[in-house]
XYZ file of C-alpha atoms in Angstrom:
392
model
C -107.603 36.990 139.926
C -104.079 38.354 140.050
C -104.175 38.390 143.835
C -105.384 34.812 143.930
C -102.604 33.755 141.496
C -99.929 35.434 143.584
C -101.236 33.955 146.865
C -101.057 30.479 145.356
C -97.645 31.224 143.941
C -96.324 32.346 147.278
C -97.500 29.145 148.964
C -95.278 27.204 146.629
C -92.389 29.605 146.094
C -91.723 30.378 149.729
C -92.410 26.884 151.106
C -89.552 25.244 153.068
C -87.610 22.282 151.786
C -88.703 20.544 154.909
C -92.150 21.949 154.731
C -95.413 20.455 153.513
C -97.623 22.747 151.410
C -101.347 22.112 151.396
C -103.935 22.153 148.663
C -107.401 20.593 148.417
C -106.516 18.674 145.178
C -103.639 16.266 144.573
C -103.336 17.417 140.978
C -100.282 19.336 139.744
C -102.222 22.598 140.049
C -99.094 24.795 140.061
C -97.500 23.674 136.811
C -98.966 26.688 134.958
C -97.060 29.085 137.190
C -93.705 28.056 135.751
C -92.371 28.287 132.141
C -92.471 25.045 130.208
C -89.061 25.751 128.768
C -86.045 27.490 130.257
C -83.467 29.528 128.282
C -81.018 32.052 129.695
C -79.757 33.175 126.296
C -80.582 36.382 124.537
C -80.874 38.521 127.637
C -83.172 41.500 126.980
C -82.981 45.030 128.410
C -85.940 44.177 130.728
C -84.274 41.068 131.968
C -82.713 40.896 135.406
C -81.301 38.263 137.705
C -81.153 37.167 141.310
C -78.799 34.710 143.097
C -80.075 32.899 146.180
C -78.027 30.395 148.225
C -79.985 27.890 150.370
C -77.497 26.695 153.030
C -79.187 23.610 154.571
C -77.959 20.871 156.874
C -77.323 18.357 154.085
C -75.891 20.677 151.423
C -75.549 24.177 150.025
C -77.706 25.010 146.965
C -77.483 27.879 144.521
C -80.513 29.166 142.561
C -79.686 31.574 139.714
C -82.965 33.047 138.578
C -83.718 35.040 135.384
C -86.748 37.373 135.444
C -88.487 39.448 132.772
C -90.607 42.434 133.529
C -92.674 43.555 130.538
C -93.928 46.763 132.218
C -93.813 48.298 135.720
C -97.532 47.702 136.148
C -97.158 43.892 136.139
C -95.231 41.523 138.435
C -91.950 40.198 136.983
C -92.166 36.771 135.344
C -89.755 33.957 135.988
C -87.899 33.234 132.764
C -85.545 30.482 133.928
C -83.382 28.953 136.633
C -79.945 27.414 136.962
C -79.583 25.201 139.976
C -76.642 23.348 141.509
C -75.759 21.960 144.928
C -72.766 20.715 146.857
C -72.455 18.401 149.848
C -71.927 18.483 152.787
C -73.621 21.591 154.108
C -71.891 24.542 155.781
C -72.513 23.128 159.244
C -70.055 20.306 158.450
C -67.313 22.932 158.333
C -68.049 24.218 161.804
C -64.350 24.109 162.767
C -63.120 24.980 159.266
C -65.111 28.065 158.262
C -62.671 28.992 155.483
C -63.278 25.623 153.763
C -66.984 26.090 154.128
C -66.757 29.445 152.376
C -64.787 27.787 149.564
C -67.775 25.660 148.689
C -69.822 28.845 148.202
C -67.031 30.353 146.131
C -67.178 27.355 143.829
C -70.879 27.753 143.286
C -70.492 31.474 142.632
C -68.346 30.649 139.568
C -71.470 29.201 138.004
C -73.295 32.476 138.623
C -70.528 34.457 136.849
C -70.976 32.200 133.819
C -74.812 32.337 133.870
C -75.305 36.073 134.445
C -74.066 38.407 131.683
C -71.178 40.602 132.797
C -73.180 43.716 132.074
C -75.676 42.648 134.792
C -73.225 41.641 137.519
C -73.253 44.946 139.453
C -77.081 44.956 139.654
C -77.582 41.249 140.438
C -78.007 40.687 144.152
C -76.476 37.676 145.846
C -77.830 36.383 149.174
C -77.289 33.356 151.345
C -79.835 32.198 153.847
C -78.959 29.371 156.234
C -81.582 27.057 157.630
C -81.622 24.102 160.018
C -77.928 23.100 160.113
C -76.557 26.442 161.247
C -79.444 27.117 163.649
C -78.270 24.182 165.720
C -74.687 25.335 165.927
C -73.303 27.412 168.827
C -73.796 31.061 167.957
C -70.061 31.957 167.753
C -69.331 29.026 165.418
C -72.287 29.794 163.181
C -71.316 33.495 162.918
C -67.737 32.541 162.011
C -69.030 30.528 159.076
C -71.310 33.294 157.958
C -68.542 35.872 158.251
C -66.306 33.874 155.939
C -69.137 33.550 153.409
C -69.784 37.298 153.625
C -66.154 37.920 152.661
C -66.529 35.693 149.615
C -69.564 37.757 148.549
C -67.772 41.019 149.105
C -64.974 39.876 146.844
C -67.425 38.866 144.066
C -68.575 41.258 141.318
C -72.234 41.000 142.355
C -74.435 43.370 144.324
C -74.170 42.517 148.026
C -77.153 43.848 150.020
C -77.157 44.543 153.752
C -77.628 41.385 155.731
C -76.748 39.365 152.644
C -75.699 36.336 154.686
C -77.948 35.325 157.517
C -79.803 32.516 159.310
C -83.359 32.475 157.992
C -86.221 33.455 160.187
C -88.479 30.352 160.445
C -91.490 32.395 159.540
C -90.192 32.560 155.943
C -89.919 28.818 155.467
C -93.301 27.173 155.513
C -96.398 28.673 154.155
C -100.073 27.605 154.220
C -103.035 29.917 153.402
C -106.590 29.416 154.659
C -108.864 32.081 156.203
C -110.310 29.705 158.778
C -106.831 28.547 159.871
C -105.620 32.162 160.123
C -108.510 32.982 162.440
C -107.937 30.024 164.754
C -104.174 29.668 164.776
C -101.835 30.932 167.548
C -100.763 34.553 167.063
C -97.087 33.745 166.602
C -97.955 31.371 163.770
C -99.313 34.217 161.625
C -97.138 36.657 159.648
C -97.835 39.387 157.187
C -95.995 39.357 153.888
C -95.815 42.352 151.514
C -95.114 41.922 147.811
C -96.053 43.753 144.633
C -97.812 46.505 146.584
C -100.146 43.977 148.320
C -100.056 42.573 151.865
C -100.793 38.892 152.466
C -101.563 37.312 155.862
C -100.063 33.880 156.074
C -100.010 30.861 158.361
C -96.349 29.865 158.738
C -94.176 28.197 161.341
C -90.799 26.492 161.312
C -90.282 23.868 164.014
C -86.656 23.982 165.077
C -85.281 20.510 165.840
C -87.649 18.559 163.553
C -85.327 18.236 160.647
C -84.169 14.721 159.860
C -80.707 14.992 161.432
C -81.878 16.699 164.550
C -84.629 14.098 164.898
C -82.071 11.316 164.742
C -80.192 12.892 167.650
C -83.433 13.397 169.580
C -84.387 9.833 169.042
C -80.998 8.656 170.270
C -81.371 10.913 173.332
C -78.346 12.898 172.297
C -79.822 16.219 171.181
C -79.724 17.900 174.593
C -76.699 16.029 175.878
C -73.075 16.831 175.382
C -71.448 13.782 173.845
C -68.357 12.543 175.706
C -65.670 10.117 174.515
C -66.794 6.533 174.829
C -70.462 7.350 175.306
C -72.707 5.172 173.171
C -76.207 6.202 172.134
C -78.389 3.215 171.269
C -81.749 2.756 169.647
C -84.093 -0.050 168.646
C -84.357 1.699 165.269
C -80.786 0.573 164.375
C -79.378 -2.850 163.454
C -78.480 -4.784 166.601
C -74.835 -5.344 165.682
C -74.233 -1.818 164.443
C -71.672 0.406 166.151
C -70.534 3.551 164.329
C -69.633 7.228 164.578
C -71.442 10.215 163.233
C -70.042 13.744 163.007
C -72.652 16.483 163.140
C -72.371 20.134 164.044
C -68.718 19.686 165.104
C -69.582 16.928 167.584
C -68.639 13.238 167.307
C -71.399 10.868 168.258
C -71.140 7.103 168.804
C -74.263 5.181 168.149
C -75.432 1.635 167.766
C -78.322 -0.822 168.012
C -79.887 -2.412 171.097
C -77.806 -5.594 171.303
C -79.858 -7.154 174.091
C -83.182 -5.415 173.547
C -85.850 -5.397 170.829
C -85.540 -3.977 167.356
C -88.088 -3.485 164.680
C -90.932 -1.057 163.789
C -92.979 -1.279 167.001
C -90.218 -0.456 169.486
C -88.684 2.065 167.059
C -91.990 3.841 166.560
C -92.369 4.137 170.299
C -89.053 5.983 170.417
C -89.693 8.402 167.561
C -93.275 9.234 168.651
C -91.810 10.801 171.805
C -89.932 13.279 169.620
C -93.061 14.728 167.970
C -96.166 13.881 169.971
C -98.019 16.938 171.250
C -95.420 19.345 169.970
C -96.945 20.556 166.696
C -99.986 22.656 165.979
C -102.702 20.756 164.024
C -105.130 23.056 162.163
C -108.572 21.606 161.549
C -108.050 21.853 157.759
C -105.327 19.265 157.983
C -107.988 16.520 157.929
C -109.528 17.602 154.617
C -106.455 18.545 152.585
C -103.875 16.903 150.355
C -100.277 18.120 150.536
C -97.053 18.653 148.627
C -93.906 17.360 150.363
C -90.254 17.993 149.577
C -86.736 17.405 150.914
C -86.316 14.303 153.077
C -89.827 13.123 152.411
C -88.881 12.942 148.738
C -85.363 11.543 149.363
C -86.497 8.731 151.618
C -89.353 7.831 149.212
C -86.756 7.563 146.400
C -84.349 5.530 148.559
C -87.026 2.863 149.166
C -88.467 2.824 145.657
C -91.751 4.359 146.643
C -91.357 6.994 143.887
C -89.171 7.553 140.854
C -86.257 9.863 141.363
C -86.920 11.941 138.243
C -90.713 11.885 138.199
C -91.667 11.857 141.872
C -95.125 10.588 142.562
C -98.271 10.574 144.729
C -98.274 8.628 147.985
C -100.604 8.196 150.936
C -99.269 8.541 154.482
C -99.853 4.850 154.962
C -97.264 4.088 152.291
C -94.529 5.565 154.473
C -95.727 3.494 157.422
C -95.882 0.364 155.306
C -92.322 0.888 154.072
C -91.145 1.697 157.599
C -92.482 -1.641 158.853
C -90.873 -3.488 155.993
C -87.469 -1.914 156.569
C -87.495 -1.975 160.384
C -88.660 -5.598 160.650
C -86.005 -6.697 158.094
C -83.049 -4.495 158.873
C -80.517 -7.171 157.898
C -81.763 -6.996 154.346
C -80.977 -3.252 154.109
C -77.333 -3.322 155.178
C -76.224 -1.416 152.057
C -78.554 1.492 152.771
C -78.136 4.153 155.457
C -78.140 2.664 158.929
C -80.706 5.324 159.837
C -83.230 4.180 157.192
C -85.580 2.487 159.621
C -85.387 5.421 162.034
C -85.934 7.964 159.294
C -89.017 6.193 157.796
C -90.503 5.684 161.303
C -89.865 9.310 162.156
C -91.481 10.508 158.929
C -94.512 8.358 159.707
C -94.748 9.665 163.257
C -94.244 13.293 162.136
C -97.020 13.075 159.554
C -99.545 11.205 161.759
C -98.857 12.169 165.303
C -97.165 15.511 164.641
C -99.133 17.102 161.860
C -102.231 15.040 162.400
C -102.556 13.579 158.914
C -104.751 10.584 158.322
C -103.524 7.320 156.867
C -105.091 8.163 153.525
C -103.852 11.814 153.326
C -102.373 12.288 149.841
C -98.817 13.550 149.449
C -97.568 14.873 146.123
C -93.768 14.440 146.092
C -91.822 16.435 143.533
C -88.461 18.115 143.114
C -89.109 20.274 140.068
C -92.066 21.782 138.170
C -91.146 22.394 134.501
C -87.473 22.264 135.414
C -87.788 24.824 138.246
C -86.769 23.678 141.693
C -89.615 23.742 144.291
C -88.132 25.813 147.084
C -88.630 28.847 149.312
C -85.750 30.442 147.419
C -87.832 31.708 144.507
C -90.276 33.663 146.605
C -87.454 34.986 148.750
C -85.638 36.221 145.605
C -88.833 37.976 144.418
C -89.043 39.699 147.751
C -85.337 40.658 147.693
C -85.584 42.193 144.248
C -88.569 44.266 145.267
C -86.919 45.448 148.488
C -83.942 46.643 146.525
C -86.132 48.470 144.056
C -85.088 46.234 141.189
C -88.674 45.245 140.378
C -92.055 46.758 141.036
């Protein structure tokens, strides 16, 4: 039973913010894994802490976890979390690495307030960068990471080796099913050791399929070096739109098809090319429901498909319906992001053509479970604490 509990926990705790985690039931099956109330006060002698930074393309997030281990024979229990984020992400500071590191320093101040001074020297702090930094030129990404590492070294916390790094994609998305493990490509399977047990997991991170990279791919700009005056156009954008977008240290000019078609059908034809035939589709996809986070959640909130605080359950067809509504009436959505039509169409194509979901596949969208952020960061912190010998 304990092994089953942990396997289920890992699927949630290590899942990527872009990732979709599967389960045969749409119910909130994982609520029991988290405490119903969170309190960091009254630290006990068997209480310890971990600080994990998630440096994504849209922002940098800090997770300050509190754990309690009642005895060495049992896994530690999550006792609480403090979470905060800042925007933009580190990749926005590609040419100003010192300023990027300052955003991390600001979040570290929260950690000093949350963790008792007596625990500072034994509380590890780690930053793992995901999509945004992966797309930067290696020297620029390393310059950013180097500045962050200096901030960590100046802090009072425990700084492990390789404390600042770009995350290996195998740690980001997790799905667990024996049949899938037997039939999946070899490089989609990884072994994960925790609490003296080894787990075999299906996991793969698709570089270039995050929302911002998908926008560039749809515009035809991902593999091209933008030059002054070059305009990238798409039928997914309002016809009269002409604007600039700074991403990864590059300035892109983009706009709508002034003479061509706009709307869902031509837009969908563009975004399908970004995903079609490029993702592995396990057979179990067709008989599962899923949990979705990150931009799936954000775009569902932006278009009133779900409530910001409560989340909700959607079918894949709901994203397609909303994409058609927005794309075929772009003039009515001028106050929203100019990429709203493109983003919704891309999400629809990624779910249907990429992952192979059906129109009626259920998606549970949520940000928190009992006030704990759903993120890979929790499982990564468990693993970090064990590797440092701080838990058993």
